[in-house]
PDB file of C-alpha atoms in Angstrom:
ATOM      1  CA  MET A   1      81.846  81.819 123.228  1.00  0.00           C
ATOM      2  CA  THR A   2      84.431  80.684 125.440  1.00  0.00           C
ATOM      3  CA  PRO A   3      88.092  81.840 124.468  1.00  0.00           C
ATOM      4  CA  GLY A   4      90.162  79.071 121.857  1.00  0.00           C
ATOM      5  CA  THR A   5      86.167  77.164 121.160  1.00  0.00           C
ATOM      6  CA  GLY A   6      85.554  78.277 118.428  1.00  0.00           C
ATOM      7  CA  GLY A   7      88.130  76.704 115.624  1.00  0.00           C
ATOM      8  CA  PRO A   8      89.620  73.270 115.663  1.00  0.00           C
ATOM      9  CA  THR A   9      92.358  71.782 118.559  1.00  0.00           C
ATOM     10  CA  ALA A  10      95.196  69.967 118.672  1.00  0.00           C
ATOM     11  CA  ALA A  11      92.317  67.366 120.597  1.00  0.00           C
ATOM     12  CA  ASP A  12      90.069  66.740 117.638  1.00  0.00           C
ATOM     13  CA  GLY A  13      93.171  66.424 115.096  1.00  0.00           C
ATOM     14  CA  ALA A  14      91.261  69.249 113.035  1.00  0.00           C
ATOM     15  CA  ARG A  15      95.288  71.529 113.162  1.00  0.00           C
ATOM     16  CA  PRO A  16      96.122  72.633 109.010  1.00  0.00           C
ATOM     17  CA  GLU A  17      98.841  71.498 108.641  1.00  0.00           C
ATOM     18  CA  PRO A  18     101.106  74.006 107.501  1.00  0.00           C
ATOM     19  CA  SER A  19     101.639  74.931 103.936  1.00  0.00           C
ATOM     20  CA  ALA A  20     105.506  74.652 103.427  1.00  0.00           C
ATOM     21  CA  PRO A  21     107.088  75.715  99.692  1.00  0.00           C
ATOM     22  CA  ARG A  22     108.559  73.550  97.440  1.00  0.00           C
ATOM     23  CA  ARG A  23     112.839  72.848  98.651  1.00  0.00           C
ATOM     24  CA  ARG A  24     115.442  72.467  96.168  1.00  0.00           C
ATOM     25  CA  ASP A  25     118.241  70.416  97.290  1.00  0.00           C
ATOM     26  CA  SER A  26     121.461  72.929  97.081  1.00  0.00           C
ATOM     27  CA  ALA A  27     123.504  70.544  94.363  1.00  0.00           C
ATOM     28  CA  ARG A  28     119.781  70.665  92.589  1.00  0.00           C
ATOM     29  CA  SER A  29     119.994  74.485  92.813  1.00  0.00           C
ATOM     30  CA  ARG A  30     123.099  75.140  91.826  1.00  0.00           C
ATOM     31  CA  GLU A  31     123.104  73.274  88.389  1.00  0.00           C
ATOM     32  CA  LEU A  32     120.343  75.239  87.868  1.00  0.00           C
ATOM     33  CA  LEU A  33     122.011  78.306  87.844  1.00  0.00           C
ATOM     34  CA  ILE A  34     124.461  77.019  85.444  1.00  0.00           C
ATOM     35  CA  ARG A  35     122.743  75.639  83.919  1.00  0.00           C
ATOM     36  CA  ALA A  36     120.343  79.121  83.514  1.00  0.00           C
ATOM     37  CA  ALA A  37     123.509  81.527  83.698  1.00  0.00           C
ATOM     38  CA  MET A  38     125.631  79.409  80.557  1.00  0.00           C
ATOM     39  CA  ASP A  39     122.320  80.366  78.581  1.00  0.00           C
ATOM     40  CA  LEU A  40     121.957  83.806  79.267  1.00  0.00           C
ATOM     41  CA  PHE A  41     126.157  84.840  78.691  1.00  0.00           C
ATOM     42  CA  ALA A  42     126.192  82.635  75.724  1.00  0.00           C
ATOM     43  CA  ASP A  43     123.461  85.362  74.526  1.00  0.00           C
ATOM     44  CA  ARG A  44     123.546  88.305  76.557  1.00  0.00           C
ATOM     45  CA  GLY A  45     127.411  88.609  77.306  1.00  0.00           C
ATOM     46  CA  PHE A  46     129.078  88.382  80.984  1.00  0.00           C
ATOM     47  CA  GLU A  47     128.046  92.435  81.142  1.00  0.00           C
ATOM     48  CA  ARG A  48     124.994  92.582  80.714  1.00  0.00           C
ATOM     49  CA  THR A  49     123.197  89.627  82.217  1.00  0.00           C
ATOM     50  CA  THR A  50     122.487  90.456  86.033  1.00  0.00           C
ATOM     51  CA  ILE A  51     121.700  88.260  88.843  1.00  0.00           C
ATOM     52  CA  ARG A  52     117.437  88.461  88.839  1.00  0.00           C
ATOM     53  CA  GLU A  53     117.605  87.048  85.020  1.00  0.00           C
ATOM     54  CA  ILE A  54     120.404  83.765  86.211  1.00  0.00           C
ATOM     55  CA  GLY A  55     117.281  83.375  89.241  1.00  0.00           C
ATOM     56  CA  GLU A  56     114.474  84.312  86.907  1.00  0.00           C
ATOM     57  CA  ARG A  57     115.795  81.843  84.368  1.00  0.00           C
ATOM     58  CA  ALA A  58     116.339  79.858  86.727  1.00  0.00           C
ATOM     59  CA  GLY A  59     113.672  79.515  89.237  1.00  0.00           C
ATOM     60  CA  VAL A  60     115.325  80.096  92.306  1.00  0.00           C
ATOM     61  CA  ASP A  61     115.767  82.902  94.320  1.00  0.00           C
ATOM     62  CA  PRO A  62     118.676  84.956  93.132  1.00  0.00           C
ATOM     63  CA  ALA A  63     120.280  85.429  96.058  1.00  0.00           C
ATOM     64  CA  LEU A  64     121.538  81.840  96.193  1.00  0.00           C
ATOM     65  CA  ILE A  65     124.000  83.043  93.975  1.00  0.00           C
ATOM     66  CA  ALA A  66     126.264  84.807  96.531  1.00  0.00           C
ATOM     67  CA  ARG A  67     125.556  81.971  99.103  1.00  0.00           C
ATOM     68  CA  TYR A  68     126.576  79.148  96.487  1.00  0.00           C
ATOM     69  CA  PHE A  69     129.005  80.989  94.090  1.00  0.00           C
ATOM     70  CA  GLY A  70     129.939  84.169  95.846  1.00  0.00           C
ATOM     71  CA  GLY A  71     128.563  86.400  93.601  1.00  0.00           C
ATOM     72  CA  LYS A  72     128.272  86.749  89.529  1.00  0.00           C
ATOM     73  CA  THR A  73     132.309  86.446  88.736  1.00  0.00           C
ATOM     74  CA  GLN A  74     132.484  83.365  90.366  1.00  0.00           C
ATOM     75  CA  LEU A  75     129.505  81.716  88.909  1.00  0.00           C
ATOM     76  CA  TYR A  76     131.370  82.394  85.237  1.00  0.00           C
ATOM     77  CA  LEU A  77     134.011  80.992  86.077  1.00  0.00           C
ATOM     78  CA  ALA A  78     131.654  78.274  87.453  1.00  0.00           C
ATOM     79  CA  THR A  79     130.252  77.885  84.033  1.00  0.00           C
ATOM     80  CA  VAL A  80     133.235  77.625  82.346  1.00  0.00           C
ATOM     81  CA  ARG A  81     134.740  74.689  84.115  1.00  0.00           C
ATOM     82  CA  VAL A  82     131.165  73.204  83.192  1.00  0.00           C
ATOM     83  CA  GLU A  83     131.699  73.840  79.618  1.00  0.00           C
ATOM     84  CA  LEU A  84     135.809  73.286  79.463  1.00  0.00           C
ATOM     85  CA  GLY A  85     135.322  69.717  82.102  1.00  0.00           C
ATOM     86  CA  ASP A  86     138.436  68.837  84.372  1.00  0.00           C
ATOM     87  CA  SER A  87     140.956  67.899  82.840  1.00  0.00           C
ATOM     88  CA  GLN A  88     144.280  69.406  81.601  1.00  0.00           C
ATOM     89  CA  PRO A  89     143.310  71.649  78.104  1.00  0.00           C
ATOM     90  CA  ALA A  90     145.349  72.044  75.405  1.00  0.00           C
ATOM     91  CA  ASP A  91     147.616  75.337  74.410  1.00  0.00           C
ATOM     92  CA  LEU A  92     147.344  78.329  72.611  1.00  0.00           C
ATOM     93  CA  LEU A  93     149.128  76.482  69.821  1.00  0.00           C
ATOM     94  CA  GLU A  94     146.835  73.801  68.705  1.00  0.00           C
ATOM     95  CA  GLU A  95     144.691  74.550  66.019  1.00  0.00           C
ATOM     96  CA  ASP A  96     140.985  73.106  67.476  1.00  0.00           C
ATOM     97  CA  ARG A  97     142.274  74.680  70.741  1.00  0.00           C
ATOM     98  CA  LEU A  98     142.838  78.297  69.310  1.00  0.00           C
ATOM     99  CA  ARG A  99     139.618  78.130  67.278  1.00  0.00           C
ATOM    100  CA  GLY A 100     137.503  76.971  69.938  1.00  0.00           C
ATOM    101  CA  LEU A 101     138.342  80.141  72.087  1.00  0.00           C
ATOM    102  CA  LEU A 102     138.483  82.327  69.322  1.00  0.00           C
ATOM    103  CA  GLU A 103     133.833  81.706  68.358  1.00  0.00           C
ATOM    104  CA  ARG A 104     132.930  80.957  72.040  1.00  0.00           C
ATOM    105  CA  PHE A 105     134.697  84.562  72.123  1.00  0.00           C
ATOM    106  CA  SER A 106     132.965  85.975  69.645  1.00  0.00           C
ATOM    107  CA  GLN A 107     129.654  84.342  70.371  1.00  0.00           C
ATOM    108  CA  ARG A 108     129.673  85.177  74.568  1.00  0.00           C
ATOM    109  CA  GLY A 109     132.481  88.078  74.402  1.00  0.00           C
ATOM    110  CA  PRO A 110     135.359  87.855  77.417  1.00  0.00           C
ATOM    111  CA  GLY A 111     134.601  87.367  80.901  1.00  0.00           C
ATOM    112  CA  PRO A 112     136.020  88.817  84.509  1.00  0.00           C
ATOM    113  CA  SER A 113     138.876  86.222  83.807  1.00  0.00           C
ATOM    114  CA  PHE A 114     140.277  88.492  80.594  1.00  0.00           C
ATOM    115  CA  GLN A 115     139.757  91.440  82.246  1.00  0.00           C
ATOM    116  CA  ALA A 116     141.354  90.418  85.009  1.00  0.00           C
ATOM    117  CA  ALA A 117     144.462  89.989  82.765  1.00  0.00           C
ATOM    118  CA  VAL A 118     145.285  93.310  81.645  1.00  0.00           C
ATOM    119  CA  LEU A 119     143.563  95.603  84.144  1.00  0.00           C
ATOM    120  CA  PRO A 120     145.196  96.582  87.580  1.00  0.00           C
ATOM    121  CA  GLY A 121     142.886  95.775  90.256  1.00  0.00           C
ATOM    122  CA  ASP A 122     142.799  95.725  94.161  1.00  0.00           C
ATOM    123  CA  ASN A 123     143.752  92.232  95.205  1.00  0.00           C
ATOM    124  CA  THR A 124     139.998  90.948  95.992  1.00  0.00           C
ATOM    125  CA  GLU A 125     139.100  87.240  96.461  1.00  0.00           C
ATOM    126  CA  VAL A 126     136.988  87.766  93.036  1.00  0.00           C
ATOM    127  CA  GLN A 127     139.867  89.033  90.701  1.00  0.00           C
ATOM    128  CA  GLN A 128     142.131  86.581  92.292  1.00  0.00           C
ATOM    129  CA  ALA A 129     140.078  83.520  91.250  1.00  0.00           C
ATOM    130  CA  ALA A 130     139.203  84.784  87.363  1.00  0.00           C
ATOM    131  CA  ARG A 131     143.354  85.723  87.732  1.00  0.00           C
ATOM    132  CA  THR A 132     144.102  82.108  88.574  1.00  0.00           C
ATOM    133  CA  TYR A 133     141.259  80.764  86.345  1.00  0.00           C
ATOM    134  CA  LEU A 134     143.762  81.851  83.854  1.00  0.00           C
ATOM    135  CA  HIS A 135     146.779  80.600  84.664  1.00  0.00           C
ATOM    136  CA  GLU A 136     144.974  77.447  85.186  1.00  0.00           C
ATOM    137  CA  ARG A 137     143.834  77.529  81.632  1.00  0.00           C
ATOM    138  CA  LEU A 138     145.970  79.160  79.409  1.00  0.00           C
ATOM    139  CA  VAL A 139     149.619  80.107  80.572  1.00  0.00           C
ATOM    140  CA  GLY A 140     149.955  76.832  82.329  1.00  0.00           C
ATOM    141  CA  PRO A 141     149.420  74.429  79.304  1.00  0.00           C
ATOM    142  CA  LEU A 142     151.874  76.637  77.389  1.00  0.00           C
ATOM    143  CA  ARG A 143     154.300  76.303  80.307  1.00  0.00           C
ATOM    144  CA  ASP A 144     154.328  73.307  79.929  1.00  0.00           C
ATOM    145  CA  ARG A 145     154.879  72.413  75.915  1.00  0.00           C
ATOM    146  CA  PHE A 146     157.522  75.003  76.088  1.00  0.00           C
ATOM    147  CA  THR A 147     159.049  73.159  79.278  1.00  0.00           C
ATOM    148  CA  ALA A 148     158.904  69.764  77.677  1.00  0.00           C
ATOM    149  CA  GLU A 149     160.380  71.851  74.442  1.00  0.00           C
ATOM    150  CA  GLN A 150     163.630  72.417  76.000  1.00  0.00           C
ATOM    151  CA  VAL A 151     162.366  76.284  75.811  1.00  0.00           C
ATOM    152  CA  ASP A 152     164.813  79.402  77.532  1.00  0.00           C
ATOM    153  CA  ARG A 153     162.344  80.735  80.320  1.00  0.00           C
ATOM    154  CA  PRO A 154     158.941  79.047  79.839  1.00  0.00           C
ATOM    155  CA  GLN A 155     157.178  81.081  82.597  1.00  0.00           C
ATOM    156  CA  LEU A 156     157.446  84.135  80.985  1.00  0.00           C
ATOM    157  CA  ARG A 157     156.968  82.453  77.576  1.00  0.00           C
ATOM    158  CA  ALA A 158     154.020  81.544  78.559  1.00  0.00           C
ATOM    159  CA  GLU A 159     152.493  84.835  80.118  1.00  0.00           C
ATOM    160  CA  LEU A 160     153.219  86.852  77.301  1.00  0.00           C
ATOM    161  CA  ALA A 161     152.085  84.487  74.482  1.00  0.00           C
ATOM    162  CA  ALA A 162     148.626  84.309  77.540  1.00  0.00           C
ATOM    163  CA  ALA A 163     148.717  88.404  77.840  1.00  0.00           C
ATOM    164  CA  ALA A 164     149.252  88.809  74.115  1.00  0.00           C
ATOM    165  CA  PHE A 165     145.815  86.264  73.276  1.00  0.00           C
ATOM    166  CA  ALA A 166     143.333  88.070  76.232  1.00  0.00           C
ATOM    167  CA  GLY A 167     144.204  91.455  74.922  1.00  0.00           C
ATOM    168  CA  ILE A 168     143.479  90.689  71.658  1.00  0.00           C
ATOM    169  CA  ILE A 169     139.831  88.868  72.623  1.00  0.00           C
ATOM    170  CA  LEU A 170     139.051  91.851  74.477  1.00  0.00           C
ATOM    171  CA  ALA A 171     140.483  94.381  72.145  1.00  0.00           C
ATOM    172  CA  ARG A 172     137.826  92.203  69.358  1.00  0.00           C
ATOM    173  CA  SER A 173     135.627  93.304  71.882  1.00  0.00           C
ATOM    174  CA  SER A 174     136.134  96.621  72.247  1.00  0.00           C
ATOM    175  CA  GLY A 175     135.119  97.854  68.694  1.00  0.00           C
ATOM    176  CA  ALA A 176     138.016 100.615  68.785  1.00  0.00           C
ATOM    177  CA  PHE A 177     139.631  98.181  66.057  1.00  0.00           C
ATOM    178  CA  GLY A 178     137.240  98.264  62.908  1.00  0.00           C
ATOM    179  CA  GLU A 179     138.318  95.559  61.309  1.00  0.00           C
ATOM    180  CA  LEU A 180     139.610  92.980  63.924  1.00  0.00           C
ATOM    181  CA  SER A 181     135.792  93.540  65.999  1.00  0.00           C
ATOM    182  CA  GLU A 182     134.126  92.492  62.267  1.00  0.00           C
ATOM    183  CA  ALA A 183     136.709  89.000  61.132  1.00  0.00           C
ATOM    184  CA  GLU A 184     135.409  86.037  61.587  1.00  0.00           C
ATOM    185  CA  PRO A 185     137.138  83.077  63.642  1.00  0.00           C
ATOM    186  CA  GLU A 186     138.415  81.726  60.679  1.00  0.00           C
ATOM    187  CA  GLU A 187     139.980  84.758  59.547  1.00  0.00           C
ATOM    188  CA  LEU A 188     141.914  85.084  63.170  1.00  0.00           C
ATOM    189  CA  LEU A 189     142.932  82.079  63.335  1.00  0.00           C
ATOM    190  CA  PRO A 190     146.098  81.623  61.663  1.00  0.00           C
ATOM    191  CA  LEU A 191     147.288  85.116  61.801  1.00  0.00           C
ATOM    192  CA  LEU A 192     146.647  84.555  65.360  1.00  0.00           C
ATOM    193  CA  HIS A 193     148.616  81.345  65.526  1.00  0.00           C
ATOM    194  CA  ASN A 194     151.344  82.869  64.020  1.00  0.00           C
ATOM    195  CA  LEU A 195     151.879  85.784  66.616  1.00  0.00           C
ATOM    196  CA  LEU A 196     150.930  83.716  68.710  1.00  0.00           C
ATOM    197  CA  ALA A 197     153.995  81.163  68.033  1.00  0.00           C
ATOM    198  CA  ALA A 198     156.164  83.617  67.720  1.00  0.00           C
ATOM    199  CA  SER A 199     156.312  84.054  71.845  1.00  0.00           C
ATOM    200  CA  ARG A 200     158.092  80.636  70.858  1.00  0.00           C
ATOM    201  CA  PRO A 201     161.512  80.723  69.470  1.00  0.00           C
ATOM    202  CA  PRO A 202     162.634  78.669  66.518  1.00  0.00           C
ATOM    203  CA  ARG A 203     163.706  74.700  67.072  1.00  0.00           C
TER     204      ARG A 203
END
């Protein structure tokens, strides 16, 4: 048999079509990863959720997390932004805002943004992103409130209150403080509100 004569050729139109895998556009893949991460973080918390599990839940290659977000921490921050939206949040002295945060962290545990608030680090890009988020969502709204109320040193007071809140959330999840860990959000709400309000002097 002459080489090349035992099969179809381009000339006879019988060349098989390549079996390309189904492609997802990047926007769809990002959306699937965010939704999967939101579910898993809610069920298991940040630390116990793996990149592989997120990819499997989303039905996409886990390597896309690094490509689209930079890593698991940035993906976590993206999920929080989706949940809370882009609008300026209420400050921590607003009861509904404080209740919502308490309930969410009671379910999920603290994420990397709270860990970055109280732990020393090496100023990596990831940690800087977490700290930026913390200032945007917690410190900024309180500073704006204190500035409008003409409170002395509004930035310092806002940072003090946000640091106290972050520390309490981390301590609550650590298990080192029994009653604090076991208390329900509604039980903690008035106590925590009074504590944070102490950062603002009486008017």
